[in-house]
Short mmCIF file of C-alpha atoms in Angstrom, two decimals:
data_model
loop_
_atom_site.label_atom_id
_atom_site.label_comp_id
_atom_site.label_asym_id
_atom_site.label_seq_id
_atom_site.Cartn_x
_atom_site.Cartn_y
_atom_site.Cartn_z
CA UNK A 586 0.00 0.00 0.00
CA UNK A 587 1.25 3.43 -1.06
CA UNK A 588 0.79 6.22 1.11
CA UNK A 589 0.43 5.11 4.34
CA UNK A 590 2.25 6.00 7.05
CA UNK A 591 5.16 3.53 8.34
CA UNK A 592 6.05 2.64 11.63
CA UNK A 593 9.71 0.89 11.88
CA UNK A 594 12.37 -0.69 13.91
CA UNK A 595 14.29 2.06 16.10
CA UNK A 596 18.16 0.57 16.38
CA UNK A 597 20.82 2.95 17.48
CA UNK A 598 18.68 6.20 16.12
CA UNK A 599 17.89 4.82 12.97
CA UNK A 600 14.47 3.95 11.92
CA UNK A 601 14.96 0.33 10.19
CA UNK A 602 12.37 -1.39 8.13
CA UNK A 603 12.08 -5.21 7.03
CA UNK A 604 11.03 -7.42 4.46
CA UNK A 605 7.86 -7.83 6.72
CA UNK A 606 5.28 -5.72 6.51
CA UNK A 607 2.13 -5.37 8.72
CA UNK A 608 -1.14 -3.44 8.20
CA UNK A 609 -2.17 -1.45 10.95
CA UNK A 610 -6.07 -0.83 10.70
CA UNK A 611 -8.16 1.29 12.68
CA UNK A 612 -10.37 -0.67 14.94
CA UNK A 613 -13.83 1.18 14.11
CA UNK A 614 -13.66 1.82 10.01
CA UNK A 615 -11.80 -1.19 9.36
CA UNK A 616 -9.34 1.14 7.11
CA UNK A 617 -5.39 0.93 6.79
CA UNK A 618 -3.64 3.40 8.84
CA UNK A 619 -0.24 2.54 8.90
CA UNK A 620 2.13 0.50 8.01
CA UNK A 621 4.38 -1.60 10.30
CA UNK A 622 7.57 -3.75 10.12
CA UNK A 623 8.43 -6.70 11.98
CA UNK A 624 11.28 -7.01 13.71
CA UNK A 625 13.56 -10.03 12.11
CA UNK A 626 15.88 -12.06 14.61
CA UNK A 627 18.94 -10.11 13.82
CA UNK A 628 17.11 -6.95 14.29
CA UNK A 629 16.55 -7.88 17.88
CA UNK A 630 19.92 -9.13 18.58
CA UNK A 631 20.89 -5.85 17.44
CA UNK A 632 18.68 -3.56 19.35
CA UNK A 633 19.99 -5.49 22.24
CA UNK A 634 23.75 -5.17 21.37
CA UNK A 635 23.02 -1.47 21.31
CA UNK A 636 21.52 -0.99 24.30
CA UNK A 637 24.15 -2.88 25.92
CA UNK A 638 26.97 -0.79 24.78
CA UNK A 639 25.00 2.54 25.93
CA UNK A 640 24.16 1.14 29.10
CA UNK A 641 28.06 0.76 30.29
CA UNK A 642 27.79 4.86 29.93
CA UNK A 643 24.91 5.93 31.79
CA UNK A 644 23.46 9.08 31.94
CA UNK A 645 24.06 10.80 35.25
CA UNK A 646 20.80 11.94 37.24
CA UNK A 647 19.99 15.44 36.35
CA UNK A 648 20.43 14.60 32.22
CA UNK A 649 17.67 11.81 32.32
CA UNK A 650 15.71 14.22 34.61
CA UNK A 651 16.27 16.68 32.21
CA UNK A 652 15.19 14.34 28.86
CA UNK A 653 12.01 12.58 30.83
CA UNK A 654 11.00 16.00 31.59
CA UNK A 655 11.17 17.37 27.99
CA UNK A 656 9.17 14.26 27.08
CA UNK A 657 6.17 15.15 29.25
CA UNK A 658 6.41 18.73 27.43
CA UNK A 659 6.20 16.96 24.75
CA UNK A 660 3.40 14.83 25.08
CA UNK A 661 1.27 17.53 26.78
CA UNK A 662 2.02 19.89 23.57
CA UNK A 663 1.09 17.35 20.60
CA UNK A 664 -2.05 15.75 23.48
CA UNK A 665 -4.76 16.25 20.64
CA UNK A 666 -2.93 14.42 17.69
CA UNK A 667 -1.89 11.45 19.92
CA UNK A 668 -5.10 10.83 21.86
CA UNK A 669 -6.49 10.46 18.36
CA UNK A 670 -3.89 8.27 17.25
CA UNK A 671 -4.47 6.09 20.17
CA UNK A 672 -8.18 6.05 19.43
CA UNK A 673 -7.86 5.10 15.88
CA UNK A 674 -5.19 2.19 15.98
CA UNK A 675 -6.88 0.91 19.60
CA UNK A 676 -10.63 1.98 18.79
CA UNK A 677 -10.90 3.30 22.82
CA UNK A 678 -12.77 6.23 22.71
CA UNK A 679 -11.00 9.56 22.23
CA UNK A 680 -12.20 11.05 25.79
CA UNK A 681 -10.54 8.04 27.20
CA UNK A 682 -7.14 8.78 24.95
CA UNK A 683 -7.06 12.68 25.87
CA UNK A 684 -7.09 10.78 29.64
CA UNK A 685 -4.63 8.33 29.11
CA UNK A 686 -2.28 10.96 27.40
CA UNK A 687 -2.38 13.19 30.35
CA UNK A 688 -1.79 9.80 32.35
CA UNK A 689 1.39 9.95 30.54
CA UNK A 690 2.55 13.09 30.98
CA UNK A 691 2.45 12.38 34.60
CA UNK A 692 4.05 9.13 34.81
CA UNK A 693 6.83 10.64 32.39
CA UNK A 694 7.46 13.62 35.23
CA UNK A 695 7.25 11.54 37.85
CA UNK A 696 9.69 9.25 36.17
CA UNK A 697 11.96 12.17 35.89
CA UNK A 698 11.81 13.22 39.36
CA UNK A 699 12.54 9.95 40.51
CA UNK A 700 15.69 10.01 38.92
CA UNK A 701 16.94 12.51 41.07
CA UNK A 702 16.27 10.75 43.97
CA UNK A 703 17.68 7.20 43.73
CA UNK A 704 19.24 6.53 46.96
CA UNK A 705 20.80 3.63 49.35
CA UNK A 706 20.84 3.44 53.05
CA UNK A 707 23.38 3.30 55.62
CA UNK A 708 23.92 -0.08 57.57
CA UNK A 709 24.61 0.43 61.31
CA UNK A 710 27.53 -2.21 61.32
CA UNK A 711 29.22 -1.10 64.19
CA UNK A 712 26.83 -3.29 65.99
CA UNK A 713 28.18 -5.92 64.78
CA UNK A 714 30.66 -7.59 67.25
CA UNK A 715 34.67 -6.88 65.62
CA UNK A 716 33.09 -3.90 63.15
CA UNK A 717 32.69 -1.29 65.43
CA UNK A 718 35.36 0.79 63.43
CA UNK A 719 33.90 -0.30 60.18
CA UNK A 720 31.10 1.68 58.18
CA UNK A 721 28.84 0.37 55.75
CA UNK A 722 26.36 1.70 53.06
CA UNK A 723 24.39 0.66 50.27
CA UNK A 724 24.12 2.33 46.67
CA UNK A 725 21.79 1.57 43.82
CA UNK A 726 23.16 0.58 40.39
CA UNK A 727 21.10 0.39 36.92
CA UNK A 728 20.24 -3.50 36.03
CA UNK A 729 21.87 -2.55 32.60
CA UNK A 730 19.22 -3.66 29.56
CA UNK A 731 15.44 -3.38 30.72
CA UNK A 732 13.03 -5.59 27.87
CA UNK A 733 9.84 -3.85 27.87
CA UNK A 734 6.90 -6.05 26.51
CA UNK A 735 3.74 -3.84 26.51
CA UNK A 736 0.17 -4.68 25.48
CA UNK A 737 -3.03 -3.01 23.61
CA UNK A 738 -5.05 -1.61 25.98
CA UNK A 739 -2.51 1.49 26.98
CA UNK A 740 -0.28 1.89 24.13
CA UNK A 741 1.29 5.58 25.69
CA UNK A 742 0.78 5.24 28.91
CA UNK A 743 1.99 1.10 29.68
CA UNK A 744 4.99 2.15 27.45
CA UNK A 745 5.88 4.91 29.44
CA UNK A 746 5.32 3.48 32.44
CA UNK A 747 8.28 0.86 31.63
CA UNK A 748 10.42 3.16 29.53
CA UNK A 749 10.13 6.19 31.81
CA UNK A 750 11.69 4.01 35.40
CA UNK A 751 13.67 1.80 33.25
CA UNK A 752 15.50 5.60 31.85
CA UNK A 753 14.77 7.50 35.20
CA UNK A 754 17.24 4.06 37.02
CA UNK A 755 20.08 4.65 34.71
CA UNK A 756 19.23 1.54 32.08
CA UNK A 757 18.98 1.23 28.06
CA UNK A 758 15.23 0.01 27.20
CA UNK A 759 13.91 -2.22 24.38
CA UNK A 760 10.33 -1.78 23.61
CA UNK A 761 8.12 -4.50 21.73
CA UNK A 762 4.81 -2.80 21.67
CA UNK A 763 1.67 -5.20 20.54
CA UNK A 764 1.20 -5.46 16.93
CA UNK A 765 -1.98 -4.15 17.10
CA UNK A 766 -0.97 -0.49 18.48
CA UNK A 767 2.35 0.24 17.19
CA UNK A 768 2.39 3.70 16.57
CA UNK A 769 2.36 5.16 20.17
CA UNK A 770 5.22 3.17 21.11
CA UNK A 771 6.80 4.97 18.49
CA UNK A 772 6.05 8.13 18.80
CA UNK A 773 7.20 7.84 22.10
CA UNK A 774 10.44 6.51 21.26
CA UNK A 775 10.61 9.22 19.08
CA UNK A 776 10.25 12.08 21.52
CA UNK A 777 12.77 10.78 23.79
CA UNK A 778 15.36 11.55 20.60
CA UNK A 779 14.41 14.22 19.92
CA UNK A 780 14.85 15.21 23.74
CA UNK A 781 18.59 14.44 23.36
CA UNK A 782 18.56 10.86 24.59
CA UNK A 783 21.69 9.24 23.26
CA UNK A 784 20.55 7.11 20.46
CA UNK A 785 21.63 3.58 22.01
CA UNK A 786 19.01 4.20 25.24
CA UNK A 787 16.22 3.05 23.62
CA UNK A 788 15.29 1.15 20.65
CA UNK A 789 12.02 -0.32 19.34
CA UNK A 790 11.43 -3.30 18.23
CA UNK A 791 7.78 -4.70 16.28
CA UNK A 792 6.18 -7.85 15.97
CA UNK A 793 4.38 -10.61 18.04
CA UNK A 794 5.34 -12.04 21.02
CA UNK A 795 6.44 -15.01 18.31
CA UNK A 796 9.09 -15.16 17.16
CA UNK A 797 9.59 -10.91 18.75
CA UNK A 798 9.18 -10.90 22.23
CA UNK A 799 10.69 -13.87 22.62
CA UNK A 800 13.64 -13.12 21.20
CA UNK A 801 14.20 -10.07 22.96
CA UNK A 802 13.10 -12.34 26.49
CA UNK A 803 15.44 -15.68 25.42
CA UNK A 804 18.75 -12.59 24.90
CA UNK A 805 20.27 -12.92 28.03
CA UNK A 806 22.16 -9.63 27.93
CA UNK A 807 18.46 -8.23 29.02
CA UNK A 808 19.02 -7.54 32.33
CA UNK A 809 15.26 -7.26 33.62
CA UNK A 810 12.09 -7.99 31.34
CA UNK A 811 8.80 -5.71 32.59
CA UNK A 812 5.88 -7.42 31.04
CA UNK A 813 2.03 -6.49 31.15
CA UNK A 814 -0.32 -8.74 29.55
CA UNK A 815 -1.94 -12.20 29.95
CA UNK A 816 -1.26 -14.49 32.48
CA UNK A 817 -0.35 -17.30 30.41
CA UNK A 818 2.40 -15.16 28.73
CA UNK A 819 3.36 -14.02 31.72
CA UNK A 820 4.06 -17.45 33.31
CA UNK A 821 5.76 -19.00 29.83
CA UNK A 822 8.09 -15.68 30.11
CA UNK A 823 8.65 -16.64 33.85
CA UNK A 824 9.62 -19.98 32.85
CA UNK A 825 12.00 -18.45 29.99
CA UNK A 826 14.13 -15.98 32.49
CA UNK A 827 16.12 -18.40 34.60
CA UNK A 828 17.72 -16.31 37.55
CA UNK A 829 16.96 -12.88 35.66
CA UNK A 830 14.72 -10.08 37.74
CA UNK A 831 11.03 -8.95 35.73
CA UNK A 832 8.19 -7.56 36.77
CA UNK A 833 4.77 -10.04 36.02
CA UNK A 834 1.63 -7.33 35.43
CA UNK A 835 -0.82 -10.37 34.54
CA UNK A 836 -4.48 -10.99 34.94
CA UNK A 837 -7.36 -10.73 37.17
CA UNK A 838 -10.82 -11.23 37.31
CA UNK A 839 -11.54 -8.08 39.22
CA UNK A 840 -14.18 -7.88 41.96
CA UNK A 841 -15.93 -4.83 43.63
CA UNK A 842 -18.22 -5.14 46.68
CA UNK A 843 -21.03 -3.03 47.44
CA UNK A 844 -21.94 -3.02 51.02
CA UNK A 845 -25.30 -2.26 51.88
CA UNK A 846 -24.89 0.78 54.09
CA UNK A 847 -22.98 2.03 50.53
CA UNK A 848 -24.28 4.99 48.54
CA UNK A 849 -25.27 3.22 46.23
CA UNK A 850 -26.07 5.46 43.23
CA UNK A 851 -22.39 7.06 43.42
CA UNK A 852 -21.31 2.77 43.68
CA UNK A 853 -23.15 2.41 40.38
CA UNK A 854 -22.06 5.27 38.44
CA UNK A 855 -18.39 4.44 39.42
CA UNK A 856 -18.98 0.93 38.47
CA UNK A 857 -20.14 1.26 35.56
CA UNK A 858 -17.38 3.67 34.47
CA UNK A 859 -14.91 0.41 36.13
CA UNK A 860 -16.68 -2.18 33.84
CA UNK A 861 -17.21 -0.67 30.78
CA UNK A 862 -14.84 2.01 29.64
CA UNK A 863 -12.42 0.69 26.98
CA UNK A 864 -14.97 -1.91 26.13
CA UNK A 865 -13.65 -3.78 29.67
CA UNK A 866 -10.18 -3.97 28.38
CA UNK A 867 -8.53 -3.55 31.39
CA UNK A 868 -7.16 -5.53 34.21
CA UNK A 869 -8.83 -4.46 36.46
CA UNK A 870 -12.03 -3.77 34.86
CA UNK A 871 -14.97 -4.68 37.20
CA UNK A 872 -15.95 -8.22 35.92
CA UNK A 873 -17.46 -9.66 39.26
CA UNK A 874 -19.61 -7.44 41.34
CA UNK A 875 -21.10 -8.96 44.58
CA UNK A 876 -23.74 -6.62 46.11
CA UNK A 877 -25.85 -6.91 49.33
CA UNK A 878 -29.04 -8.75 48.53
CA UNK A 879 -30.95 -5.41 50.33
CA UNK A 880 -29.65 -3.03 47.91
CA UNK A 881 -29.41 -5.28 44.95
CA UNK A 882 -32.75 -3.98 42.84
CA UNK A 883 -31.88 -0.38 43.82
CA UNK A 884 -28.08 -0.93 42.19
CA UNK A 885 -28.94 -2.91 39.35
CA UNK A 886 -31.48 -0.50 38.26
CA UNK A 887 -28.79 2.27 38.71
CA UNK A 888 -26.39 0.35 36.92
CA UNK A 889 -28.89 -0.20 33.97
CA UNK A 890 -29.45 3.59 33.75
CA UNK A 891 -25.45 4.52 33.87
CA UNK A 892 -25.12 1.55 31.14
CA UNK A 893 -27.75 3.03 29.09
CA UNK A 894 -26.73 6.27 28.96
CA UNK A 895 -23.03 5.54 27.36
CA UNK A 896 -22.63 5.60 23.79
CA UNK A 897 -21.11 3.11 21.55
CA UNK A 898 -19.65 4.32 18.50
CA UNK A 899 -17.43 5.64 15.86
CA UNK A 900 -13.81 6.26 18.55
CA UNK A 901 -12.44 9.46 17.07
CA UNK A 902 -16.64 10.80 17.83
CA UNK A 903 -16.12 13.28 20.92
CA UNK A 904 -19.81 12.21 21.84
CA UNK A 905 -18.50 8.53 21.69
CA UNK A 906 -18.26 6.39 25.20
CA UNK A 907 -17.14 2.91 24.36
CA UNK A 908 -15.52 2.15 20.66
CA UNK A 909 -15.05 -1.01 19.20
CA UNK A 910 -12.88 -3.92 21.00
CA UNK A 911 -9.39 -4.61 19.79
CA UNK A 912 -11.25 -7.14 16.90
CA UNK A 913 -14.31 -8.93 15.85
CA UNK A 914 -12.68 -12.01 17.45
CA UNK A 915 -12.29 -10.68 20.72
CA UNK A 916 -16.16 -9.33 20.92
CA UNK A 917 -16.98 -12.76 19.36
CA UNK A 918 -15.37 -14.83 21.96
CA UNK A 919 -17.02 -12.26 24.97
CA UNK A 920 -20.10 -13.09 22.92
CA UNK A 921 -19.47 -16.95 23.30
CA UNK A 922 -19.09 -16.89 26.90
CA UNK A 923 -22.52 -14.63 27.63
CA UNK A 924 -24.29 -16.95 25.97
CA UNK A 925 -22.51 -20.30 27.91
CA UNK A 926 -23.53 -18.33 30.92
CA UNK A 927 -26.83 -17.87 29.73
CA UNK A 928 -27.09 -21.75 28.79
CA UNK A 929 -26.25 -21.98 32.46
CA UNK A 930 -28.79 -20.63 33.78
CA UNK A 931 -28.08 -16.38 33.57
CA UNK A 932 -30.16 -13.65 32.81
CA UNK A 933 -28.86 -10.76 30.65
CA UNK A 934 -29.86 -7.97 31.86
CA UNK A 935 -28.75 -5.52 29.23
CA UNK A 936 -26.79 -6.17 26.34
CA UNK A 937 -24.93 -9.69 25.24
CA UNK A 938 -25.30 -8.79 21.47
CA UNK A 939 -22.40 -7.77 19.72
CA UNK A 940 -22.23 -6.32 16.59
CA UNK A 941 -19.59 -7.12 14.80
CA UNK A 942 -16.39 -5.56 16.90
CA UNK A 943 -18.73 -3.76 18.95
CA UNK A 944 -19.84 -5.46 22.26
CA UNK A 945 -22.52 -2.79 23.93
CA UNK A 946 -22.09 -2.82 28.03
CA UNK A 947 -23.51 -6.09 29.42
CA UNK A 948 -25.03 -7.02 32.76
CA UNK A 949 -25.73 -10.49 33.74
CA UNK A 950 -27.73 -11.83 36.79
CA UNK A 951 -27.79 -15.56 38.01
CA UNK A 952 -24.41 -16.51 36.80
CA UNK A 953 -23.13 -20.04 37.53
CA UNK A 954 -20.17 -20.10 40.13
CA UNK A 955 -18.45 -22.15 37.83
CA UNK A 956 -19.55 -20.31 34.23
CA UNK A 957 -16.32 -18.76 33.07
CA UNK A 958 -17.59 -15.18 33.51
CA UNK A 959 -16.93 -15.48 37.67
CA UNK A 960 -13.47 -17.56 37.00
CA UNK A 961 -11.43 -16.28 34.32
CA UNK A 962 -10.50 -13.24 32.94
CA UNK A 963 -13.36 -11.75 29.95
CA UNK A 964 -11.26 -8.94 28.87
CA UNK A 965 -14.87 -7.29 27.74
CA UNK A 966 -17.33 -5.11 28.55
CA UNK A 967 -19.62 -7.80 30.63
CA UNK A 968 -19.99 -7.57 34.44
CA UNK A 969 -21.30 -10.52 36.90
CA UNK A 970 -23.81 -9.29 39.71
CA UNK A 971 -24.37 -11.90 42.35
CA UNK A 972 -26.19 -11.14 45.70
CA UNK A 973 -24.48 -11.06 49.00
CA UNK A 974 -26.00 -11.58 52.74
CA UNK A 975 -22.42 -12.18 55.15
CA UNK A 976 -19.08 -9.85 54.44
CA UNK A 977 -16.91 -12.51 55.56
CA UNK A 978 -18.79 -15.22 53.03
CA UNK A 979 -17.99 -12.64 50.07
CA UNK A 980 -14.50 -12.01 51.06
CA UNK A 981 -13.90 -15.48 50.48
CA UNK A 982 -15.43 -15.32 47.27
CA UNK A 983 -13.47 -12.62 46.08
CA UNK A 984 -10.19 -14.56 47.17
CA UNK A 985 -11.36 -17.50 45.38
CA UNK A 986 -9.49 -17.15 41.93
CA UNK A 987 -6.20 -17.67 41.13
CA UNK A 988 -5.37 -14.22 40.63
CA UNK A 989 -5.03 -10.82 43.01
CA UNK A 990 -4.56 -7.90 41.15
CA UNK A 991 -6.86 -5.08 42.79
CA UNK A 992 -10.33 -4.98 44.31
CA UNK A 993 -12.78 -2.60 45.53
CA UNK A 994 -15.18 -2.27 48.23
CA UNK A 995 -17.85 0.67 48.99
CA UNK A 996 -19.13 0.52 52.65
CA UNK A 997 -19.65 3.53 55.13
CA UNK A 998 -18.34 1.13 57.57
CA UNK A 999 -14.63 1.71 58.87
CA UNK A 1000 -14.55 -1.67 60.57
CA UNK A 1001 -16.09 -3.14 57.52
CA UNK A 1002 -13.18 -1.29 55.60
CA UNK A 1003 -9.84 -2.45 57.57
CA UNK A 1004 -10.94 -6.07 57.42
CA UNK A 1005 -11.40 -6.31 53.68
CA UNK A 1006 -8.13 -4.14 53.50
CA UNK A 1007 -6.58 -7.06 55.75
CA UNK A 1008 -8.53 -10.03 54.12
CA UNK A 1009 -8.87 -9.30 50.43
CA UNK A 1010 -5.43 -11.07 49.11
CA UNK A 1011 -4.64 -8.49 46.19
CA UNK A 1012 -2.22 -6.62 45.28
CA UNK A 1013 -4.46 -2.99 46.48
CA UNK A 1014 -7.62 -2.72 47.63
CA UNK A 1015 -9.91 0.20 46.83
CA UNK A 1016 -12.30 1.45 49.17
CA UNK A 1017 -15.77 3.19 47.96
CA UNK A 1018 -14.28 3.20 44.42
CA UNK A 1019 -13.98 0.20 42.53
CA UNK A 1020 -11.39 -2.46 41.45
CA UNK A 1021 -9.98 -0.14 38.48
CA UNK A 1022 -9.36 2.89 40.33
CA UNK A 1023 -5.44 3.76 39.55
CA UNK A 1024 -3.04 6.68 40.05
CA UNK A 1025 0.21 6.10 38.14
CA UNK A 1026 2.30 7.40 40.92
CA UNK A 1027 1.05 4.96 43.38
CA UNK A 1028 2.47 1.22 43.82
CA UNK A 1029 0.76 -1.15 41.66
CA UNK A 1030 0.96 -5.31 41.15
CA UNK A 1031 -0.88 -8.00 42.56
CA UNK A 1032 -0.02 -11.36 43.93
CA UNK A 1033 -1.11 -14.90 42.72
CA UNK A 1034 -1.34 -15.35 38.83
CA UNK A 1035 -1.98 -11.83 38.42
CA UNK A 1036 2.20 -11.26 38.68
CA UNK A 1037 4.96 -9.85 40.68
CA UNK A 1038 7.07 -7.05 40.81
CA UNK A 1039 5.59 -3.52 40.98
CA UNK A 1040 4.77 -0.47 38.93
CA UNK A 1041 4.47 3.02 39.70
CA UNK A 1042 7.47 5.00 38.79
CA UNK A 1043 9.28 4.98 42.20
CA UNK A 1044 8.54 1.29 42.43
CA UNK A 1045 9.54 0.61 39.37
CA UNK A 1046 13.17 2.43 39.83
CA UNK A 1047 13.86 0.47 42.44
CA UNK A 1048 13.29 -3.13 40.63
CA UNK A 1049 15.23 -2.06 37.94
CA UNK A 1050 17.98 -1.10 40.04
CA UNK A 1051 20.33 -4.03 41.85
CA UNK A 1052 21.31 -2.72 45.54
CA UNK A 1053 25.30 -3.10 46.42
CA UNK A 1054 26.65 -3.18 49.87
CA UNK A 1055 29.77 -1.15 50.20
CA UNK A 1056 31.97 -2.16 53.34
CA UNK A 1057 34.83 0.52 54.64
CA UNK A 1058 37.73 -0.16 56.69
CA UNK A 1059 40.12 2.48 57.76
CA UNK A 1060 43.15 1.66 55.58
CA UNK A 1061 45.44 1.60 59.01
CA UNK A 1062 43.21 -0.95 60.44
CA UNK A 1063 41.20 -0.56 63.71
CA UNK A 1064 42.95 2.12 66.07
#
C-alpha cells in the first residue's frame, strides 16, 4: 500500500524497516492506517547489542531528569494528535485517549523526578561484634538492559510506564509494543530523541510475542524484562528468564463489593465507568460485582441507567463512550461466553449482542459459580452481579481465583473497611471506588497469577535497580 504512514524498527537512532510488513487498521472503520515492520531475529539481537553498549555509559541523574522531563512537554504539547492516534489504531474512545495521554505526561514527570532521587541506606555495622570501626552503606546501580513487553489496551501510557523508570534508574530500554498499536510506542520513542537521549538508550522493536518478544526475552544480555499482559504469557516468560529479575503485570478477574450501608447510586455510576470504559479492556475492569441482597434492585437499576446512557460508537466521535474492541474475534469470543452463561442458567440484563467488533455494556444476573464469567478473565465489557447476605462469606469469594490484582469495596463502615483491606489477598484494595481505580504514581501489582514485581514510577526504579553493599575499613586498620 502506497501512502500510508510507516512505523519501523528504532536501532541505534535509525528507523529500520524489514522485508515484513504489517497493516495497521483502525479498529472502528476497518481502514489501513499505517504500516508496520516486523522485527527479524537479527534486528533484535541488534537492538539489544546497542543498548548494551550505551548502558556501560549511563546518563548521570539530572540529564535523564532533564530528557524525561522534555518528554512530558512533549506529550502535553502534541495531546490532541496522539489521543487520536491512540483512538484510531486501539478503537478506545478519544475522551478516554485525551485521559490516558495526560496519564502519561504524569508518569513521564514523575519518572523524571525519581531520577533525582535514587538513593541507598546506611547499615549500622558497628553493631556488629569486631566492626565497630567499620562503616557500611548501600548504593543503587542500573540493572543494565530493561526488555519492555507492553500490550493493547494502553499503548502511551503502559509504554511509558516501563520506559520512563527503566530511563529514570540509569538503564537502556527495548520496547516491543503489541502489533496491534504500534504507533504510540513509536512516537514515544521518538520524543525521547528528539529530547537528546543518546541514540543507544532506547530502541524499538515490532512484531508478536512469536518469534519478537521472545527473542528479545530468550537474549540474556536483558538484564530485567517488565511485562504487562496475559497471564499465560506471563508465566511462559517466567519460565524463559532463569535467575533474571522482571516484573509479572498479569491478569485478574476483578471484583468490587457493594456493602449495603454504601451509597449506592455514586457505587453504580463508578462501576459502571470500572466495567465498561475501553470496552472492559482492562485488568482491572470490574468483571465480578457482589452486592448486598438489600440493595441489589436499587443498584442494578442504577447500573442499567449509567449503562444506558453511554454511547457506543465511531472512537475518534467526541460524543463517543465505548468504541469497538481490539477485533471482531475478541467481541466474538465475549459473545461466546454470555451466551454459555446464559445456557447456564443467567439472565442478561442488558446487552450480550455484539455487533460485529462492537460489544454494547452487558449485565448479567444468576451466573453459575463455575460459568467462566466469575473464573477467568473476559477482557470485555460484561460484568457478573451476584447477591451477598455475610461480608466474611464474600470475602472469600473474592479470594477465590487464582489471581489478586486489585479490588474494591464501597461501605460507610470503617470496621467493615480495615478487614477487607486485611482479608482481600490483592495486590491494592480500593475502598468506595472500585477495582480499576489507579493513580500512576502509586504502587501497583498484585499477587497470585496476576504477577509480581511492581509499577508506579518509584517502584519501578527500584526493581530495575540491583542494591550493592559497600563495606569501609580504615586503611590503618582498627585504632
Amino acid at each position: 500500500m502506497t501512502g500510508l504512514p510507516t512505523v519501523a524498527n528504532l536501532i541505534n537512532g535509525e528507523w529500520l524497516r524489514s522485508d515484513h510488513e504489517r497493516t495497521v487498521h483502525h479498529k472502528f472503520t476497518g481502514e489501513p492506517i499505517a504500516l508496520a515492520y516486523d522485527a527479524t531475529p537479527e534486528m533484535v539481537a541488534d537492538a539489544v547489542t546497542v543498548a548494551r553498549d550505551a548502558s556501560r555509559t549511563p546518563l548521570d541523574p539530572p540529564a535523564r531528569y532533564e530528557v524525561l522531563r522534555a518528554v512530558a512537554d512533549a506529550i502535553a504539547k502534541n495531546r490532541e494528535q496522539l489521543a487520536l492516534d491512540v483512538a484510531r489504531e486501539s478503537g478506545f474512545s478519544v475522551k478516554d485517549c485525551l485521559g490516558d495521554t495526560d496519564r502519561a505526561v504524569q508518569t513521564m514527570l514523575t519518572s523524571a523526578e525519581e531520577a533525582k532521587r535514587i538513593d541507598g541506606a546506611v547499615v549500622p555495622i558497628q553493631a556488629a561484634p569486631g566492626f565497630e570501626h567499620r562503616l557500611a552503606f548501600t548504593i543503587r546501580q542500573p540493572v543494565g538492559v530493561v526488555g519492555a513487553i507492553t500490550p493493547f489496551n494502553s499503548p502511551l501510557n503502559t509504554v511509558a510506564h516501563k520506559v520512563g523508570p527503566a530511563l529514570a534508574a540509569g538503564n537502556a530500554a527495548v520496547v516491543k509494543p503489541s502489533p496491534f498499536t504500534p504507533i504510540a510506542a513509536a512516537a514515544l520513542c521518538r520524543m525521547l530523541l528528539e529530547a537528546g537521549l543518546p541514540a543507544g538508550l532506547i530502541g524499538l522493536v515490532l512484531g508478536p510475542g512469536d518469534p519478537v518478544g521472545r527473542a528479545l526475552v530468550d537474549d540474556e544480555r536483558v538484564d530485567f524484562v517488565t511485562f504487562t499482559g496475559s497471564t499465560a504469557a506471563g508465566k511462559a516468560i517466567s519460565a524463559r528468564l532463569g535467575m533474571r529479575r522482571a516484573t509479572m503485570e498479569c491478569g485478574n478477574v476483578s471484583a468490587t463489593i457493594v456493602c449495603r450501608d454504601a451509597d449506592v447510586a455514586s457505587a453504580a455510576r463508578q462501576c459502571s465507568r470500572g466495567a465498561f470504559r475501553k470496552s472492559g479492556q482492562v485488568c482491572t475492569s470490574v468483571q465480578r460485582l457482589y452486592v448486598h441482597a438489600d440493595v441489589m434492585d436499587q443498584f442494578l437499576d442504577e447500573l442499567s441507567a449509567a449503562a444506558a446512557k453511554l454511547v457506543l460508537g465511531d472512537p475518534e466521535d467526541p460524543a463517543t463512550d465505548i468504541g469497538p474492541m481490539i477485533s471482531e474475534a475478541a467481541a466474538k469470543r465475549a459473545e461466546e461466553w454470555v451466551n454459555a452463561a446464559v445456557d447456564q442458567g443467567a439472565r442478561v440484563v442488558t446487552g450480550g449482542k455484539r455487533s460485529g467488533p462492537m460489544m454494547p455494556p452487558t449485565i448479567l444476573v444468576d451466573v453459575a459459580p463455575e460459568a467462566r464469567l466469575l473464573c477467568e478473565e473476559v477482557f470485555a465489557p460484561v460484568v457478573s452481579v451476584v447477591p451477598f447476605e455475610d461480608v466474611d462469606a464474600v470475602i472469600e469469594a473474592v479470594n477465590d481465583t487464582p489471581y489478586g490484582l486489585q479490588a474494591g469495596i464501597f461501605t460507610r463502615d470503617l470496621d467493615t473497611a480495615l478487614v477487607a483491606a486485611r482479608r482481600l489477598r490483592m495486590g491494592g484494595v480500593v475502598i468506595n471506588s472500585t477495582s480499576s481505580t489507579r493513580a500512576d504514581l502509586m504502587p501497583y501489582g498484585g499477587v497470585k497469577d496476576s504477577g509480581y514485581g511492581t509499577e508506579g514510577p518509584r517502584y519501578a526504579v527500584r526493581d530495575m535497580t540491583e542494591e550493592r553493599l559497600i563495606l569501609i575499613e580504615p586503611a590503618g586498620g582498627r585504632k
